Tab-separated table of N, CA and C in Angstrom:
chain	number	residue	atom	x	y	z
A	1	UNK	N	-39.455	-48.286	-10.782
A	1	UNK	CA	-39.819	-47.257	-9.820
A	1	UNK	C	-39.390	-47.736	-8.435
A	2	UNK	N	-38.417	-47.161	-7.499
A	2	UNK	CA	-38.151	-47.230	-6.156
A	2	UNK	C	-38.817	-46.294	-5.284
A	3	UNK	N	-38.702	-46.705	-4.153
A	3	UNK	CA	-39.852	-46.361	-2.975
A	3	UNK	C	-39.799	-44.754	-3.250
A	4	UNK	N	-38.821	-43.968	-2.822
A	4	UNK	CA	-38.597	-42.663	-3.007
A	4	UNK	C	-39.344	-42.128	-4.165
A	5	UNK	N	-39.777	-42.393	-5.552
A	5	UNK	CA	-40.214	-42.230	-6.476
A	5	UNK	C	-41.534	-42.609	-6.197
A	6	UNK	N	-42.145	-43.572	-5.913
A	6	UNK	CA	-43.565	-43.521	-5.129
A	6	UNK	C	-44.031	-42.751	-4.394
A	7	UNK	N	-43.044	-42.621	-3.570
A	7	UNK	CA	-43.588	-41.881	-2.360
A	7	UNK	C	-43.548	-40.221	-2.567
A	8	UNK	N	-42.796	-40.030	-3.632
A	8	UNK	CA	-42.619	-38.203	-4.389
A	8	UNK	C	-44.691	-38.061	-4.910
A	9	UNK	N	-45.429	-39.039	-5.135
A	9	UNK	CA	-46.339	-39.099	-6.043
A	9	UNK	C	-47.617	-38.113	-5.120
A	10	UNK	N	-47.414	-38.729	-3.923
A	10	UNK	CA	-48.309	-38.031	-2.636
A	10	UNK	C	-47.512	-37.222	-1.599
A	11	UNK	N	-46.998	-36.116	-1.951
A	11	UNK	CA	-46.391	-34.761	-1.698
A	11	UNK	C	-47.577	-34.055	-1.601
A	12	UNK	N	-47.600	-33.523	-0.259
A	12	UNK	CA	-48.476	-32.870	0.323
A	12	UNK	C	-49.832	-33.109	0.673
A	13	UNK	N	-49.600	-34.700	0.891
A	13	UNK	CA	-50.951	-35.648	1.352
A	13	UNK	C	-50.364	-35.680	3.058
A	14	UNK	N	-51.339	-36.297	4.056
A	14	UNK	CA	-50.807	-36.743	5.147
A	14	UNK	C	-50.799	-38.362	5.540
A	15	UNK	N	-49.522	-38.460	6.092
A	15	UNK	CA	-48.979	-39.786	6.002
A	15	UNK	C	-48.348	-40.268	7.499
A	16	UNK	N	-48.198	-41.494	7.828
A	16	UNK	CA	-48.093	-41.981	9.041
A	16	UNK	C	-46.482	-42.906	8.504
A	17	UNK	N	-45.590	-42.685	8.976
A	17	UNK	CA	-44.160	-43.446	8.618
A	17	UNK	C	-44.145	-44.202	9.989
A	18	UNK	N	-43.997	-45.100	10.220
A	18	UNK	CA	-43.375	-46.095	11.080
A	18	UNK	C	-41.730	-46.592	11.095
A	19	UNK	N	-41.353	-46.328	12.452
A	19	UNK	CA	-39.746	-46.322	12.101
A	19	UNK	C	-39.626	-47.442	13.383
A	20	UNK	N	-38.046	-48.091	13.452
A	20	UNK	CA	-38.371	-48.715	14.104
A	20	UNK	C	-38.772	-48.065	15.889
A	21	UNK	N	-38.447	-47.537	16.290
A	21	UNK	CA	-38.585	-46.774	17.504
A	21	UNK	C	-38.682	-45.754	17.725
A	22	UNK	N	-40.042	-44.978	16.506
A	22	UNK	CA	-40.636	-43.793	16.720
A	22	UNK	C	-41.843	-43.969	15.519
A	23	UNK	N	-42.486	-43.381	15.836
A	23	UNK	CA	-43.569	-42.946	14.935
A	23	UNK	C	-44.005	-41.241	14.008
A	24	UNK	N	-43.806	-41.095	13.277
A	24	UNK	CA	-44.300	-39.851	12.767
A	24	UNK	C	-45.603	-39.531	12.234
A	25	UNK	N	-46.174	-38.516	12.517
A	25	UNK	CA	-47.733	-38.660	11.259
A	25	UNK	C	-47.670	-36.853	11.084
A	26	UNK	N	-48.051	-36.591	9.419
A	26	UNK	CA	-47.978	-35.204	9.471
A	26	UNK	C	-48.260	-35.175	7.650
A	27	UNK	N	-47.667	-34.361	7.654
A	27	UNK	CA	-47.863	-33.739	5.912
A	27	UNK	C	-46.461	-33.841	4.895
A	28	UNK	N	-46.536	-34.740	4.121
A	28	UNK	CA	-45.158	-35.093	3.427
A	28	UNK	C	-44.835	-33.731	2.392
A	29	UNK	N	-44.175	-33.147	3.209
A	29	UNK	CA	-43.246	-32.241	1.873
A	29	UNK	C	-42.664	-32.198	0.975
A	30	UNK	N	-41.537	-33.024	1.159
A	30	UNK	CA	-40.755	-33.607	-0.062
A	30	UNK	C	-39.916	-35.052	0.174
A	31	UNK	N	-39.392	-35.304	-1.132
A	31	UNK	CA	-38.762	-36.561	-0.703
A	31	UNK	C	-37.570	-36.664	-1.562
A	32	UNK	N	-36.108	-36.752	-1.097
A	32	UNK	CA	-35.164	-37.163	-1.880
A	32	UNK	C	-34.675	-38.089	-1.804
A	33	UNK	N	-32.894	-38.125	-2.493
A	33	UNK	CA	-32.908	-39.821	-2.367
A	33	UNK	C	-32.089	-40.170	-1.279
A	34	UNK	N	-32.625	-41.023	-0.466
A	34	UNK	CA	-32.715	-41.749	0.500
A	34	UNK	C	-33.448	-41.299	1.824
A	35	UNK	N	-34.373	-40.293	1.701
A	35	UNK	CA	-35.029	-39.964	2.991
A	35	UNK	C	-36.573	-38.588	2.474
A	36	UNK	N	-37.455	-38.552	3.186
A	36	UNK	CA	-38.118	-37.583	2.684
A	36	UNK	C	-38.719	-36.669	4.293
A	37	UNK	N	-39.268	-35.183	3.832
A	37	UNK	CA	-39.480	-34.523	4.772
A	37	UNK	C	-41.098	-34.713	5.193
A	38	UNK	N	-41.315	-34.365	6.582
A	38	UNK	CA	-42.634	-34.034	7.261
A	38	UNK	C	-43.060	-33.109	7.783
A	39	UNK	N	-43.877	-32.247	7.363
A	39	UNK	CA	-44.467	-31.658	8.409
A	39	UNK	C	-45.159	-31.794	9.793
A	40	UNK	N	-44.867	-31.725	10.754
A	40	UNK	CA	-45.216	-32.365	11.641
A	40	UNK	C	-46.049	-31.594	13.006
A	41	UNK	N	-47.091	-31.522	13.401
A	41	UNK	CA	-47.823	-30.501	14.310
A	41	UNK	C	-47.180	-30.852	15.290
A	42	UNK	N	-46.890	-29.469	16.359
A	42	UNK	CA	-46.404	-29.860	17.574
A	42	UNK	C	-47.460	-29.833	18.604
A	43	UNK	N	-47.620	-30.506	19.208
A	43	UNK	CA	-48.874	-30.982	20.771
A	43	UNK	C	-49.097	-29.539	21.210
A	44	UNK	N	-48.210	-28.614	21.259
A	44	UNK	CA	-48.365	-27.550	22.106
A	44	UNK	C	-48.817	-26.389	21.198
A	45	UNK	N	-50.026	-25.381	21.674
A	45	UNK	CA	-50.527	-24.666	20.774
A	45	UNK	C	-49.916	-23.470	20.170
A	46	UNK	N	-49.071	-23.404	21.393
A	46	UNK	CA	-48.535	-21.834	20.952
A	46	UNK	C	-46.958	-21.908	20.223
A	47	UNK	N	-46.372	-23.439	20.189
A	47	UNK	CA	-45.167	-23.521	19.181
A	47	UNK	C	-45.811	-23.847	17.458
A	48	UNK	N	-44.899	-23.479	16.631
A	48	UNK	CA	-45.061	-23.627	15.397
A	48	UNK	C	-45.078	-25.225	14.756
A	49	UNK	N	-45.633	-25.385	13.586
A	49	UNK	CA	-45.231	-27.156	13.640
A	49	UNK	C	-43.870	-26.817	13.137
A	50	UNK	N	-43.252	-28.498	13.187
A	50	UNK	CA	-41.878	-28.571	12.622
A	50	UNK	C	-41.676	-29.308	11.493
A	51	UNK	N	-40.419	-29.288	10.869
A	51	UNK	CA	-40.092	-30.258	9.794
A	51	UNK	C	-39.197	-31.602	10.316
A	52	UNK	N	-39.452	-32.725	9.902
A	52	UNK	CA	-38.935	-33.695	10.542
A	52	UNK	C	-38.480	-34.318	9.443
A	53	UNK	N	-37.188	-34.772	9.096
A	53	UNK	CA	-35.832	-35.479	7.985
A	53	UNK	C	-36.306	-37.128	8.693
A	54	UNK	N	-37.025	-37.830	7.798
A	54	UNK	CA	-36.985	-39.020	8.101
A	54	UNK	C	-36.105	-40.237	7.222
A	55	UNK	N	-35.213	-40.889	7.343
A	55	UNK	CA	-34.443	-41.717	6.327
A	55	UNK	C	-35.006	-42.680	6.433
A	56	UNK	N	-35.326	-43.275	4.777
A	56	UNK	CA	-35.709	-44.345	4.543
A	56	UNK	C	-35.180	-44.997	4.810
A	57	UNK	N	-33.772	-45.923	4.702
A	57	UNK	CA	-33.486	-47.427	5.340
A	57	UNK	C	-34.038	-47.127	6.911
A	58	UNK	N	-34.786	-46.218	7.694
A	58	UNK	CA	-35.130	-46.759	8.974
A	58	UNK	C	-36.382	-46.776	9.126
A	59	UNK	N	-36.865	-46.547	7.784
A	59	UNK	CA	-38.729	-46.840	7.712
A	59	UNK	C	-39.192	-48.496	7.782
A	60	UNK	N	-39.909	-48.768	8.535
A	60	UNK	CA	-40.488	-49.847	8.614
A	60	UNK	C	-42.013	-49.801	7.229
A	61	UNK	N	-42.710	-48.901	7.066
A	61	UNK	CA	-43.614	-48.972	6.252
A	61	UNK	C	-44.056	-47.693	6.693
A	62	UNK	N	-45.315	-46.815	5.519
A	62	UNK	CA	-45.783	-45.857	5.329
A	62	UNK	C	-46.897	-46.243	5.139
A	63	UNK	N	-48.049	-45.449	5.914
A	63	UNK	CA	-49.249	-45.460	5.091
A	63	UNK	C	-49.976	-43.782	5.171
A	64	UNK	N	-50.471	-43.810	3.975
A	64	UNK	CA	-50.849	-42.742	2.771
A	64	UNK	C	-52.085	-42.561	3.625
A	65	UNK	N	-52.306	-41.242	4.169
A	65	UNK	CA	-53.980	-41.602	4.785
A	65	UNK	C	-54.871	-40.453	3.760
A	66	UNK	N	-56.314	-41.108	3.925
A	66	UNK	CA	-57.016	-40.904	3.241
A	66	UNK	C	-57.599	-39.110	2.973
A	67	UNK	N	-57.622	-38.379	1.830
A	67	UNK	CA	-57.431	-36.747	1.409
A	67	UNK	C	-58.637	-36.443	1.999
């Protein structure tokens, strides 16, 4: 089992990716191979959230937060 295949397991949990020089936290949509998607809230109330393409070789680590 490789990371991508783990990380398919908690699809549609919310998750915090650490990259090296950004941070994401939001709702994992999907994940293919070599990168997976986020939902991501935007700060401002009256824009929509977005989807954010994060690639794995620039993940530093993920953590799975609690349902």
């Amino acid at each position: 089992m490789n990371f991508s295949q783990a990380l398919a397991a908690f699809i549609g949990r919310k998750i915090e990716a650490f990259l090296t020089n950004q941070f994401v936290q939001g709702t994992l949509l999907g994940v293919g191979d070599g990168f997976f998607t986020v939902q991501v809230p935007n700060p401002s109330y009256t824009s929509p959230t977005i989807q954010v393409t994060v690639f794995i070789q620039n993940v530093e680590f993920v953590r799975i937060l609690a349902a």
